[in-house]
Amino acid sequence: MFINKKRSLKMKRVKLVLMLVVMLLACNQVNAKFGFVNPGMGFGFSAGGAMGVNSDEDKWVLQYCGYLQSKLISPLLLAQVSLGYTRLEAPGVYYANTAMADGRLLFIPFSTERMNPFLYGGFGVSKRFNESGSGFLPMIPFGIGVQTKIGPQMILEASTGYNLSLSDKLDGRERSDNDLGRLSNKKYDGFLGFQIGLVYSGGSNVNADPDKDGLTTKIEKEIGTNPRKADTDGDGLNDGAEVNQYKTKPLQADTDIDGLNDGVEVNQYKTDPRKMDSDNDGLNDGAEVQYQSDPGKTDTDNDGLNDGAEVNKYKTNPVKTDTDGDGLNDGAEANQYKTDPLKMDTDADGLNDGDEVNKYKTDPLKIDTDAGGANDGAEVNSKTNPLDSKDDIVKTTTTIILERGKKVVLRGVNFETAKATLTPDSKNILEMAYNALVANPNVNVEISGHTDEVGNDADNQKLSLERAQAVKNWLVQRGIRSDRMKTVGKGEKEPIADNKTEAGKTENRRMEFYVE
């Protein structure tokens, strides 16, 4: 009889293993359609079979169970609390209307997109509700199972295992001394069981894309983005586009820190959101937008200087070909002629740089190209050739007439730019002024200096006075008494021509005698 009981128990175990294999295959086929869900807080109900191992006559009976489930510290560790019922029966030997309550831990050793296999174990109690009844009997459930998704937040769970009662009172009869349990080696009752059930889980579907951004919940959780917000960093690109297409950072609105957020770079300016300076011109893309240059074009105004060089080196306007309006574009001034692209008349000779190069063929860096003694602007005004030094000498037969109460403009008296230093070409007109003072020994004059409106008033006032003093000093050195001359600086207050033109500015930069 004892041998028969061992064979019967072995056959029961074989059947139980076969049933678990069938359940695993069925779950796998269902899962192939749906993909898995990350289990969280949920509840479920299951039904299955149970069979005692207390008698050779034990048979399979139905069992039912309801339970609550919750994720613990790790998604690979779950807790279940269950309440169940079965009627264990061995015809002609015993029956037991049995209620069970237990708590168990489910350990998921690995998780795939297709299923969550698990091991479970726990502790609980059972109570027999027969006529004779029983108290609460301690019980240890353990086994294996698998969970798989069959719909949104719905899990199919299959499990099989053993419930070991730590008592000989589960079936209401006492075992003989040689009738020991195989697992406990004691006179403990127990029963095998399998269950298939449904669990409604509050966990999220890791393969779903609730915000429709092209990334699954699983991926978004891995990279730290919000699975319910299509554009986590609010930069104008959804998270999927940032990760899969543009390779930008979905948690940083401005990946390359150039002052433009990634969406603006891609959608508006067509620049590279991962590169600060898309066109490699020395200005980052955000700065180009600030300067109104093209962040996708190295030289926005096509003047021969890239935008970065214009802004950082030459201080010119990257969207204006000829910043100073002198007729030469900025690139030609900087690279070819070496003139100042911010100054119309680099050498301050009265001719702007463009006219010198294109019209008169003079040197825009030299005041007196032919070195004949008269600057280029003066020669153009006097109709002489600024490229021929022979015509630079002003005939000394020309005289200056001094009449009391009248002004005389000393045209041709020139100074170095922003200085009170007389230029060599001023000698001829100063000689005429000297001759006029010698010819009129009883005449006193007021020497007044005048400037154009470039610069501030105070500086121009000071400069004009210093230049008047320079003229007086030259005449004193030639022999004119100092007390016959006084000086005054008028600055920019008394223009005689339009300061908006270069020719007008040249006219306004002058020295005058006022005859007293």
Tab-separated table of N, CA and C in Angstrom, residues 48 50 188 199 346 442 455 482 502:
chain	number	residue	atom	x	y	z
A	48	GLY	N	-8.872	26.831	-10.761
A	48	GLY	CA	-8.021	25.740	-11.216
A	48	GLY	C	-8.352	24.463	-10.496
A	50	ALA	N	-7.157	21.287	-7.639
A	50	ALA	CA	-6.392	20.952	-6.442
A	50	ALA	C	-6.560	19.463	-6.169
A	188	TYR	N	2.554	15.547	7.949
A	188	TYR	CA	1.900	16.788	7.556
A	188	TYR	C	1.064	16.542	6.314
A	199	VAL	N	-5.520	39.167	-13.875
A	199	VAL	CA	-5.130	40.226	-12.944
A	199	VAL	C	-5.302	41.560	-13.653
A	346	THR	N	40.108	106.693	-44.949
A	346	THR	CA	41.100	106.132	-44.030
A	346	THR	C	42.259	107.080	-43.770
A	442	ASN	N	50.521	146.726	-39.242
A	442	ASN	CA	49.627	147.322	-38.239
A	442	ASN	C	48.334	146.516	-38.040
A	455	GLY	N	32.702	113.096	-33.847
A	455	GLY	CA	33.177	113.179	-32.472
A	455	GLY	C	32.247	114.020	-31.622
A	482	SER	N	53.935	137.699	-31.414
A	482	SER	CA	52.846	136.934	-30.809
A	482	SER	C	51.663	137.807	-30.450
A	502	GLU	N	31.199	113.923	-47.485
A	502	GLU	CA	32.636	114.005	-47.238
A	502	GLU	C	33.196	115.349	-47.704
